[in-house]
Coordinates of C-alpha atoms in Angstrom, one line a residue:
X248 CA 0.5 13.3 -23.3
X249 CA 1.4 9.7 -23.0
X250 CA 5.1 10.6 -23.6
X251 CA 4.6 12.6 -20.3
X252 CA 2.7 9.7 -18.8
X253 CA 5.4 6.7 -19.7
X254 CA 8.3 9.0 -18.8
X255 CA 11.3 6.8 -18.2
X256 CA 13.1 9.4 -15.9
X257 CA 14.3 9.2 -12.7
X258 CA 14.9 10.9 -9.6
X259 CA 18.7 11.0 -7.9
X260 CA 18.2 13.6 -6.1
X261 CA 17.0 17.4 -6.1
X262 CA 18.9 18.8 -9.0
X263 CA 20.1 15.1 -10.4
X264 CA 16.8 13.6 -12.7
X265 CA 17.8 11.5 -15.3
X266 CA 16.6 8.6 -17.6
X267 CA 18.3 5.1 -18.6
X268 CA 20.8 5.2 -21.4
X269 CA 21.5 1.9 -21.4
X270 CA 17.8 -0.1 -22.1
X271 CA 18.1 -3.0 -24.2
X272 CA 16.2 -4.6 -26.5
X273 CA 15.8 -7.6 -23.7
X274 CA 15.6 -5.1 -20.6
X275 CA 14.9 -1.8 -20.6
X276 CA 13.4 1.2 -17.6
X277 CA 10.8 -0.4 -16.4
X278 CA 12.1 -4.3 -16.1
X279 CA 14.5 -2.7 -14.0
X280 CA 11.9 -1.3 -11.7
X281 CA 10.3 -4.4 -11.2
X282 CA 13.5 -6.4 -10.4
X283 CA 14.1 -3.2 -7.8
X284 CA 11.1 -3.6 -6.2
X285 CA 11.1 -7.9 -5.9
X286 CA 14.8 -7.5 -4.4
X287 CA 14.3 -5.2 -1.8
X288 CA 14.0 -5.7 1.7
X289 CA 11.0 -3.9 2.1
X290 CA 8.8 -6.3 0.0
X291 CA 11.1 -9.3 1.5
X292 CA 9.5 -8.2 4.8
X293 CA 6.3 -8.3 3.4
X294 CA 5.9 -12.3 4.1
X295 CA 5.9 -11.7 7.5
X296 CA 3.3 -9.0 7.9
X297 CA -0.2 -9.4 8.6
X298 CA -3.1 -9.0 5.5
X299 CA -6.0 -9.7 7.7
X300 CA -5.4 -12.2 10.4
X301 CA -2.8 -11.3 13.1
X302 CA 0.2 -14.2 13.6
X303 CA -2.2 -17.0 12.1
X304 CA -0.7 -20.4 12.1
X305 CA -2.2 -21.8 9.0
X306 CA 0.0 -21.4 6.2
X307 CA -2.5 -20.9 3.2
X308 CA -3.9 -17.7 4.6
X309 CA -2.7 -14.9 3.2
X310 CA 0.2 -12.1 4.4
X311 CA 1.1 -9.0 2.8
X312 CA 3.7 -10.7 0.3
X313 CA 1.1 -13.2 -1.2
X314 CA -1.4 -10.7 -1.4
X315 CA 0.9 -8.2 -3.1
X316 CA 1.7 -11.1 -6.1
X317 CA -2.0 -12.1 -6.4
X318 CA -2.8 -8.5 -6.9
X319 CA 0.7 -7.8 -9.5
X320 CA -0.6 -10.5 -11.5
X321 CA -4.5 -8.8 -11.7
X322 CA -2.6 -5.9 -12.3
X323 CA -0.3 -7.7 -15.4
X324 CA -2.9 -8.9 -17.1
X325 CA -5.0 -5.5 -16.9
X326 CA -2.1 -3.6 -18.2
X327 CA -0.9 -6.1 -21.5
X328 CA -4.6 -5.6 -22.6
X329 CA -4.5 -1.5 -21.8
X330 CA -1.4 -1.5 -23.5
X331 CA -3.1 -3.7 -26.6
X332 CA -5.9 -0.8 -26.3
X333 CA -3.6 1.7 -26.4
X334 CA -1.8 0.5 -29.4
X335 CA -5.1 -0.4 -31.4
X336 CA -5.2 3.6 -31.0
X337 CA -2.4 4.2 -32.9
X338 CA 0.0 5.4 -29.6
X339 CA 3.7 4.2 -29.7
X340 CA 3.2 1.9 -27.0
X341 CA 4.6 -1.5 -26.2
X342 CA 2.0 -3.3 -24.0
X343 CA 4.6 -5.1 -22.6
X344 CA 5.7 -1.9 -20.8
X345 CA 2.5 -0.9 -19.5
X346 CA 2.2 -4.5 -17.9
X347 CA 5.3 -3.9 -16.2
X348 CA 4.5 -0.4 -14.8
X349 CA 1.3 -1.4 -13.3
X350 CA 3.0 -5.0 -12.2
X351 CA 5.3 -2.9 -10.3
X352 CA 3.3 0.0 -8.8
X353 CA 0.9 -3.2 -7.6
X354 CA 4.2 -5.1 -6.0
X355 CA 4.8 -1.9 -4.0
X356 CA 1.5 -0.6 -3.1
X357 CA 1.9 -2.0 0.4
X358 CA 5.1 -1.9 0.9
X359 CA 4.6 1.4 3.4
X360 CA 2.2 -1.3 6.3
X361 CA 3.2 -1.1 9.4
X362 CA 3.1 -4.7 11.1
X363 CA 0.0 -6.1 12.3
X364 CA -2.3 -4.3 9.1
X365 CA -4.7 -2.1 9.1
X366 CA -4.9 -2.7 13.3
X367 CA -1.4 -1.4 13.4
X368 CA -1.7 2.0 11.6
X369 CA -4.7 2.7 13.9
X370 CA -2.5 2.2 16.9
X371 CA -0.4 4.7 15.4
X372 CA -2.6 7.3 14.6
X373 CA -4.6 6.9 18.2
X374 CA -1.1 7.3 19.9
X375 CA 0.2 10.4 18.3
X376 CA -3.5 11.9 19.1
X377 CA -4.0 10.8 22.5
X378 CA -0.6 12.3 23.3
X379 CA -0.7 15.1 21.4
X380 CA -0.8 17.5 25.2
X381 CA 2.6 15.6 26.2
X382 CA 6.2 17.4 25.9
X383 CA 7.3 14.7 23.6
X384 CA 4.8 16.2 21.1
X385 CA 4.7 19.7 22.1
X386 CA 7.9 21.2 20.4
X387 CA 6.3 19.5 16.8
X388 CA 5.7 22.2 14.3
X389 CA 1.9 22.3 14.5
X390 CA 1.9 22.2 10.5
X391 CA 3.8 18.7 10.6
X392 CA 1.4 17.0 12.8
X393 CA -1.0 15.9 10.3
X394 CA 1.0 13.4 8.5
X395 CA 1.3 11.7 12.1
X396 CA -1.9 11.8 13.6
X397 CA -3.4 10.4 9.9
X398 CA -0.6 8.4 8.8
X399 CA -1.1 6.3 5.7
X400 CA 0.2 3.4 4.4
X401 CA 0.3 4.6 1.0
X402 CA 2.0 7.7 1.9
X403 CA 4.6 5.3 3.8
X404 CA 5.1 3.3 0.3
X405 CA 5.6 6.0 -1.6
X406 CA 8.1 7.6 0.9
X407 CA 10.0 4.0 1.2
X408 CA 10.2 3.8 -2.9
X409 CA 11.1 6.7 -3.6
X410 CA 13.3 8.1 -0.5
X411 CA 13.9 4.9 2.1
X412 CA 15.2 1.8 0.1
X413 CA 18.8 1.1 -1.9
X414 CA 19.8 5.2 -1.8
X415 CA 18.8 6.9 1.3
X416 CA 17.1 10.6 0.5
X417 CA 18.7 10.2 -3.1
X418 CA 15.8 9.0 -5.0
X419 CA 15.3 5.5 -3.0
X420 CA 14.8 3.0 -6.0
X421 CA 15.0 5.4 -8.4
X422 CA 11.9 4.3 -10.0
X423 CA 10.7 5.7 -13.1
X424 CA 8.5 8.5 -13.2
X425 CA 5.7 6.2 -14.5
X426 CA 5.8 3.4 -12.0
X427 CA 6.1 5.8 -9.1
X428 CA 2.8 8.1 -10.8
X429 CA 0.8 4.3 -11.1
X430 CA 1.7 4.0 -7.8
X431 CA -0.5 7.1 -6.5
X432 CA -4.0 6.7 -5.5
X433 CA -4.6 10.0 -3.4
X434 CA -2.8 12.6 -4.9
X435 CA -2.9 14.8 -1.8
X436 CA -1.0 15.3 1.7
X437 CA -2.4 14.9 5.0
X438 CA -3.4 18.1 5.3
X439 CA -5.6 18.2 2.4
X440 CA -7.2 14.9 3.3
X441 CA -8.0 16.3 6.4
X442 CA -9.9 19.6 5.5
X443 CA -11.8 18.1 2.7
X444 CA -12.6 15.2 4.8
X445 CA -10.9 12.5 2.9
X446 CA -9.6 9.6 4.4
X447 CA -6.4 8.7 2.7
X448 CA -3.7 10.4 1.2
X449 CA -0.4 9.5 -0.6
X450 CA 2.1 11.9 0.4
X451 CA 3.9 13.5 3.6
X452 CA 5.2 17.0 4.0
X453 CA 8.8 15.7 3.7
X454 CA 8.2 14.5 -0.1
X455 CA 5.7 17.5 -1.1
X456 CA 8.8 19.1 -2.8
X457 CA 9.7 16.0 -4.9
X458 CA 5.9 15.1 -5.5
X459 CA 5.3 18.2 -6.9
X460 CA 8.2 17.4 -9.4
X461 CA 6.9 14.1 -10.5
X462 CA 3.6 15.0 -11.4
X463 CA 4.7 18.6 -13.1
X464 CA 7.3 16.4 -15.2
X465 CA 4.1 13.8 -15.9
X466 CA 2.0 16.3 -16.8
X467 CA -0.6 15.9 -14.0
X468 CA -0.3 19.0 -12.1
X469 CA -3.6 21.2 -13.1
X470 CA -3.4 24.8 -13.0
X471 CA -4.8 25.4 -9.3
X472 CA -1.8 22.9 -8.3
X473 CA -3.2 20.6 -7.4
X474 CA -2.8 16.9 -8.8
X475 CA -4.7 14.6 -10.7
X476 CA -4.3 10.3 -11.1
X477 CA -1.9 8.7 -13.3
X478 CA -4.8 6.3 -15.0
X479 CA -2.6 3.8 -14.8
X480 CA -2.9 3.9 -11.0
X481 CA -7.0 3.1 -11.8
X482 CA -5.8 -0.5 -12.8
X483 CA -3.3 -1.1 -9.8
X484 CA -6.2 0.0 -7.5
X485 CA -9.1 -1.9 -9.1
X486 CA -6.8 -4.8 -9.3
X487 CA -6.4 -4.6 -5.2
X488 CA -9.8 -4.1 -4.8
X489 CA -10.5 -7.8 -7.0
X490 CA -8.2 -9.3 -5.3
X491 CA -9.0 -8.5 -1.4
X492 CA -12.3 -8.2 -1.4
X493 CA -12.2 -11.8 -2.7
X494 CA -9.3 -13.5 -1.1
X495 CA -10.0 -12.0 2.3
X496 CA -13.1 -14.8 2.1
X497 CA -10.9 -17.5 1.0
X498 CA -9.0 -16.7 3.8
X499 CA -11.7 -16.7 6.2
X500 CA -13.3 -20.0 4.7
X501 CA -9.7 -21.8 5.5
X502 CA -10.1 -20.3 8.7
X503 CA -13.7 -21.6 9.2
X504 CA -14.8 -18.0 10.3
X505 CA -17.3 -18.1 7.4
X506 CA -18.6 -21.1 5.5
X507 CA -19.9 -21.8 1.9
X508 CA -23.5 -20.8 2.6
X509 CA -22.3 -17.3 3.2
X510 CA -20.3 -16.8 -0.1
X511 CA -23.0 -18.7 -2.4
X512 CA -25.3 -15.4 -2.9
X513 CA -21.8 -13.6 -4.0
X514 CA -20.4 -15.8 -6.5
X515 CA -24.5 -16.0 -7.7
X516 CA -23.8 -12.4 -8.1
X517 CA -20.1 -13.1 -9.8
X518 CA -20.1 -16.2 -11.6
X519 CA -24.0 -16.7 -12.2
X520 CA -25.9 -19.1 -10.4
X521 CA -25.8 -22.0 -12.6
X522 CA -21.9 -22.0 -12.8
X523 CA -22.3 -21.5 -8.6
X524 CA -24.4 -24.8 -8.6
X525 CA -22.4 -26.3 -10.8
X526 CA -19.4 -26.5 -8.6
X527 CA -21.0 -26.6 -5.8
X528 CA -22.1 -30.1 -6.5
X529 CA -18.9 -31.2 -7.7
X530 CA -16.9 -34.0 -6.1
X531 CA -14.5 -31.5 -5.3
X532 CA -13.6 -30.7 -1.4
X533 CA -14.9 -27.5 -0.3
X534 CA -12.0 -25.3 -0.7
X535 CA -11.2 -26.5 -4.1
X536 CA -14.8 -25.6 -4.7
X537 CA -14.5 -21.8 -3.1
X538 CA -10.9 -21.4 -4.8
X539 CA -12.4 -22.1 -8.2
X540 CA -15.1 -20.0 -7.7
X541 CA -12.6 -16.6 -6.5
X542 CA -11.1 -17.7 -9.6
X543 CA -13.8 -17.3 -12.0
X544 CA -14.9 -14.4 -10.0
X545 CA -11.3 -12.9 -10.0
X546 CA -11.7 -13.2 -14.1
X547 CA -15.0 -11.8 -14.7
X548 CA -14.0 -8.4 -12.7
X549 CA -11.0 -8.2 -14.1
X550 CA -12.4 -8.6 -17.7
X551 CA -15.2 -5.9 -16.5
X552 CA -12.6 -3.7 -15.0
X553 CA -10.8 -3.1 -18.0
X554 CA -14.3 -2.4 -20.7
X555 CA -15.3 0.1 -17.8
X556 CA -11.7 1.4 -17.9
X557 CA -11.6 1.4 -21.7
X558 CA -15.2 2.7 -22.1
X559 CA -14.1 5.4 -19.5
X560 CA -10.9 6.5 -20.5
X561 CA -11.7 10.1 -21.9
X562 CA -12.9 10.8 -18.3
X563 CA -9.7 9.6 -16.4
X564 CA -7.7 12.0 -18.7
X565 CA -10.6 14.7 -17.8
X566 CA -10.1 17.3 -15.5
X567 CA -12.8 15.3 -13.1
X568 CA -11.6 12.6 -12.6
X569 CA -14.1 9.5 -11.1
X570 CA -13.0 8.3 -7.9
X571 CA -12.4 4.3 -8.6
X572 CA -13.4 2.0 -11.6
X573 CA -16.0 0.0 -9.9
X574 CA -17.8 2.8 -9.3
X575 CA -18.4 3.1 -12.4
X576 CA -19.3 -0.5 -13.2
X577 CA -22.2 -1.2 -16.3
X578 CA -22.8 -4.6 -14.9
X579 CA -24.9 -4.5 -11.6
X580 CA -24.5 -8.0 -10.7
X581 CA -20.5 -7.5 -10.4
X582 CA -21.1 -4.5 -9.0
X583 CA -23.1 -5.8 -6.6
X584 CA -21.1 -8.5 -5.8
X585 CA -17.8 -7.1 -5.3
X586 CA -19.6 -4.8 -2.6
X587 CA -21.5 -7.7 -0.6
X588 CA -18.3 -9.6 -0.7
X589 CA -16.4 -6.7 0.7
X590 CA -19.3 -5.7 3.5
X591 CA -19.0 -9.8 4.7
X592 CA -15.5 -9.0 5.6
X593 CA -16.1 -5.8 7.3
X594 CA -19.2 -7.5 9.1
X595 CA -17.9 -10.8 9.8
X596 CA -14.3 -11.2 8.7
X597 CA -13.3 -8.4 10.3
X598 CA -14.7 -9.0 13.8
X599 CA -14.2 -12.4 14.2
X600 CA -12.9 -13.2 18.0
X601 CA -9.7 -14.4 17.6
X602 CA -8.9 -11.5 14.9
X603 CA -9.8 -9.1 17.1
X604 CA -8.1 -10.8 20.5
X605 CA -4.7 -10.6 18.2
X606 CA -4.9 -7.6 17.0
X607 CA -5.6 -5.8 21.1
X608 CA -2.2 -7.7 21.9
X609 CA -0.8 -5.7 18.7
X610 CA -2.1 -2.5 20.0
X611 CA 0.3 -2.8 23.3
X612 CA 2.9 -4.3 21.1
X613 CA 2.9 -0.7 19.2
X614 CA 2.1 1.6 22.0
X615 CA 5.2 0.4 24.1
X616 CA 7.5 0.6 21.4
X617 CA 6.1 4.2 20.2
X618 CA 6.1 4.8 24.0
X619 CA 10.1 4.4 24.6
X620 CA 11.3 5.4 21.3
X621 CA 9.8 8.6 20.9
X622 CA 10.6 9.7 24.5
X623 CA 14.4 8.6 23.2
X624 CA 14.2 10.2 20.4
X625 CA 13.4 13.5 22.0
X626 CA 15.9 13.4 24.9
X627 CA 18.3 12.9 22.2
X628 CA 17.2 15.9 20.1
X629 CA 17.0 18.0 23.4
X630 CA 20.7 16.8 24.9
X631 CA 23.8 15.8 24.0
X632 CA 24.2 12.4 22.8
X633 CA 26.5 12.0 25.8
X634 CA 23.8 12.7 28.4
X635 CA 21.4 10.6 27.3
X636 CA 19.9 8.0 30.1
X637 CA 21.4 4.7 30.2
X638 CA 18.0 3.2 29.2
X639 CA 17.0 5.4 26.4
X640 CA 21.0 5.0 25.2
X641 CA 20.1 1.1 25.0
X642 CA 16.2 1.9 23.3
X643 CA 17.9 3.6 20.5
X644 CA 20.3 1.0 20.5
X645 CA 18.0 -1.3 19.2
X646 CA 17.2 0.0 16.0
X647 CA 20.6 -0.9 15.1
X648 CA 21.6 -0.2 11.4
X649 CA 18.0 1.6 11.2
X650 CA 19.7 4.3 14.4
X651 CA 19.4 8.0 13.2
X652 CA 22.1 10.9 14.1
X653 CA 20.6 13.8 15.9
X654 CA 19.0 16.2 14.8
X655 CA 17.7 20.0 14.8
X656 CA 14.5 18.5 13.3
X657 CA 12.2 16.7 15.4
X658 CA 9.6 16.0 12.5
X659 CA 12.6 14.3 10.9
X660 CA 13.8 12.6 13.5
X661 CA 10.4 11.2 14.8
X662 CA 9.7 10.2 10.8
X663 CA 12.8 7.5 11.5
X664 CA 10.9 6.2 14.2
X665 CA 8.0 6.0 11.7
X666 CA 10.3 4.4 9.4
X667 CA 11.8 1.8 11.6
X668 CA 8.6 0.8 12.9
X669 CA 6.6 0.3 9.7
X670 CA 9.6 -1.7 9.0
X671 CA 9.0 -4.4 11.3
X672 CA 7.6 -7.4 10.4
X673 CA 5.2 -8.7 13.0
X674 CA 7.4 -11.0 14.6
X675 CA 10.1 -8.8 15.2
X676 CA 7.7 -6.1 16.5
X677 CA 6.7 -8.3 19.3
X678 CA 10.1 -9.1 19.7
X679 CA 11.3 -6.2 20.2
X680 CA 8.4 -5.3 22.3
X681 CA 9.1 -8.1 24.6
X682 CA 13.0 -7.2 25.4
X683 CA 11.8 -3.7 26.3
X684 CA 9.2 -5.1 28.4
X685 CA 12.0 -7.5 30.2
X686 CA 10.3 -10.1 28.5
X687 CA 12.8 -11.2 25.7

């Protein structure tokens, strides 16, 4: 089972899956994936992109590329002491590996945003819905629709790792089997996640084919075909979950959208209340005095995290599989606290004025570049590349080395949009935005 699970292959392409010859006693599979992932341009863009606040000028808060770290190194640490769990079970494991695997799949598990956050893959999904009646729309294979009208980030990630980046539609990083199967929260498609009124799914119609492939070759496709977790992919989730439901208040506190009294009753809940007291009435300044608190709060989850992963292993390599590790957290008070921490940001974080006053400029930045590109898009799939319009000749010409040759498939062709746009960093978004507006 866990020979399935590590696998070391890789993807080149549909007939073409092989694994390293070459590993080394110094660098071996899964090294490699890491140093993939860290020097691609996808995660390069991440320091540009938007975690929570839109465009903010203070340079502590966090953006996608910090966050991505703070979570890979969670997500280290959980996996050196599964791997030391592992071997204390007698498996042929180096924890080492496992560390690196779930390192990775954490580096990459938001690599698929679109700029501007969460606020940006609304405006995405609103836009393909709203126009949904419109001839731009109307010659889209109904069945294709889905994985538009409910796009995902995470199905964006895993279509950028494993299609987009280094080789284009030849295995993208080549990523081992492993890293790519830790990197896989919702093992469904859009049109699962739909009628059985999920939320979030991890994979578009384009890569159902090649899905299917990993998760035969990991061992995770049940008999009904449909797909199970890797367990791995329990620790790179829990270890996002640590990170932002406690860093998006660090964040905030910088910001002065929330103060200390607000966080006191959670890091009671996380740290105890006589270590909360305790710094508290330090001499230290009050950020220093929330940072070492997220910390210490930071530590005891992950330390819970991985006895509830431990204690519930048999289960994640069940048929029924539970939906998340905190879920299934023994002790309440961290249980607790990881929840109240995460409903302040969706209460107060989340709403805060300027937040929101950013993020309804985003939403024009993202309709008028879906707007013009998508109408190019399809009078180049329904003319000749000659008889385009001068203006949509000069809209496609700004995607530049990201520009896509026609096509007989519109769902193909509108995915590069996709593509291109969940490319953008935020500045470049409103850039571009601006010089189709005539504002540049």
């Amino acid at each position: 089972m866990w020979g399935k699970l590590l696998s070391r292959k890789r993807f080149y392409g549909y007939g073409k899956i092989e694994a390293d010859k070459d590993d080394t006693k110094y660098r071996n599979s899964f090294h490699r994936d890491y140093d993939r992932l860290i020097f691609s341009k996808s995660f390069r863009r991440l320091a540009k992109k938007t975690q929570v606040h839109p465009l903010s000028n203070n340079d502590h808060v966090h953006d996608r590329l910090t966050h991505s770290l703070e979570v890979a190194s969670v997500g280290r640490s959980l996996g050196l002491k599964a791997g030391g769990m592992m071997k204390n079970r007698g498996e042929s494991v180096d924890p080492h590996d496992v560390a690196y695997i779930i390192q990775t799949a954490c580096l990459a598990h938001d690599i698929g945003n679109p700029p501007f956050g969460h606020a940006g893959e609304e405006v995405i999904k609103e836009w393909f819905l709203k126009n949904k009646g419109e001839y731009f729309l109307s010659e889209l294979p109904l069945d294709k629709t889905s994985d538009f009208q409910h796009l995902d980030g995470n199905a964006q990630s895993f279509r950028i790792v494993s299609q987009l980046e280094h080789n284009l539609f030849k295995g993208g990083m080549n990523l081992t089997f492993a890293t790519l199967g830790a990197l896989v929260k919702y093992p469904y498609s859009s049109d699962e996640c739909q009628s059985s009124g999920k939320s979030k799914f991890n994979y578009f119609k384009s890569e159902g084919e090649f899905f299917s492939i990993l998760f035969s070759e990991l061992g995770l496709k049940s008999k009904d075909g449909s797909y199970k977790r890797h367990p791995f992919s329990y620790l790179m989730e829990v270890a996002d979950d640590i990170c932002y439901g406690l860093l998006d208040l660090q964040d905030a506190f910088e910001l002065k959208v929330i103060d200390k009294s607000d966080m006191q009753g959670i890091f009671n809940l996380l740290c105890g209340k006589k270590k909360t007291e305790e710094v508290y009435s330090s001499d230290r300044s009050d950020i220093n005095k929330v940072s070492k608190l997220v910390g210490s709060s930071v530590n005891q989850l992950a330390l819970h995290a991985m006895d509830v992963y431990e204690n519930n292993l048999h289960l994640i390599l069940g048929e029924k599989q539970p939906t998340d590790l905190i879920s299934l957290f023994s002790e309440e008070s961290l249980k607790d606290g990881i929840e109240k921490a995460k409903d302040l940001g969706k209460n107060k974080i989340f709403n805060e004025k300027r937040k929101v006053e950013l993020e309804l400029g985003s939403f024009n930045i993202i309709e008028t570049l879906l707007d013009h590109l998508i109408r190019a898009t399809f009078e180049l799939y329904t003319n000749d590349e000659k008889c385009l319009s001068f203006r949509n000749k000069r809209v496609l010409k700004l995607m530049g080395n990201e520009a896509y040759e026609k096509s007989d498939n519109l769902y193909e062709m509108y995915q590069r949009v996709i593509d291109y746009l969940v490319g953008m960093t935020d500045n470049h978004a409103k850039y571009i935005a601006n010089q189709i507006n005539g504002m540049g």
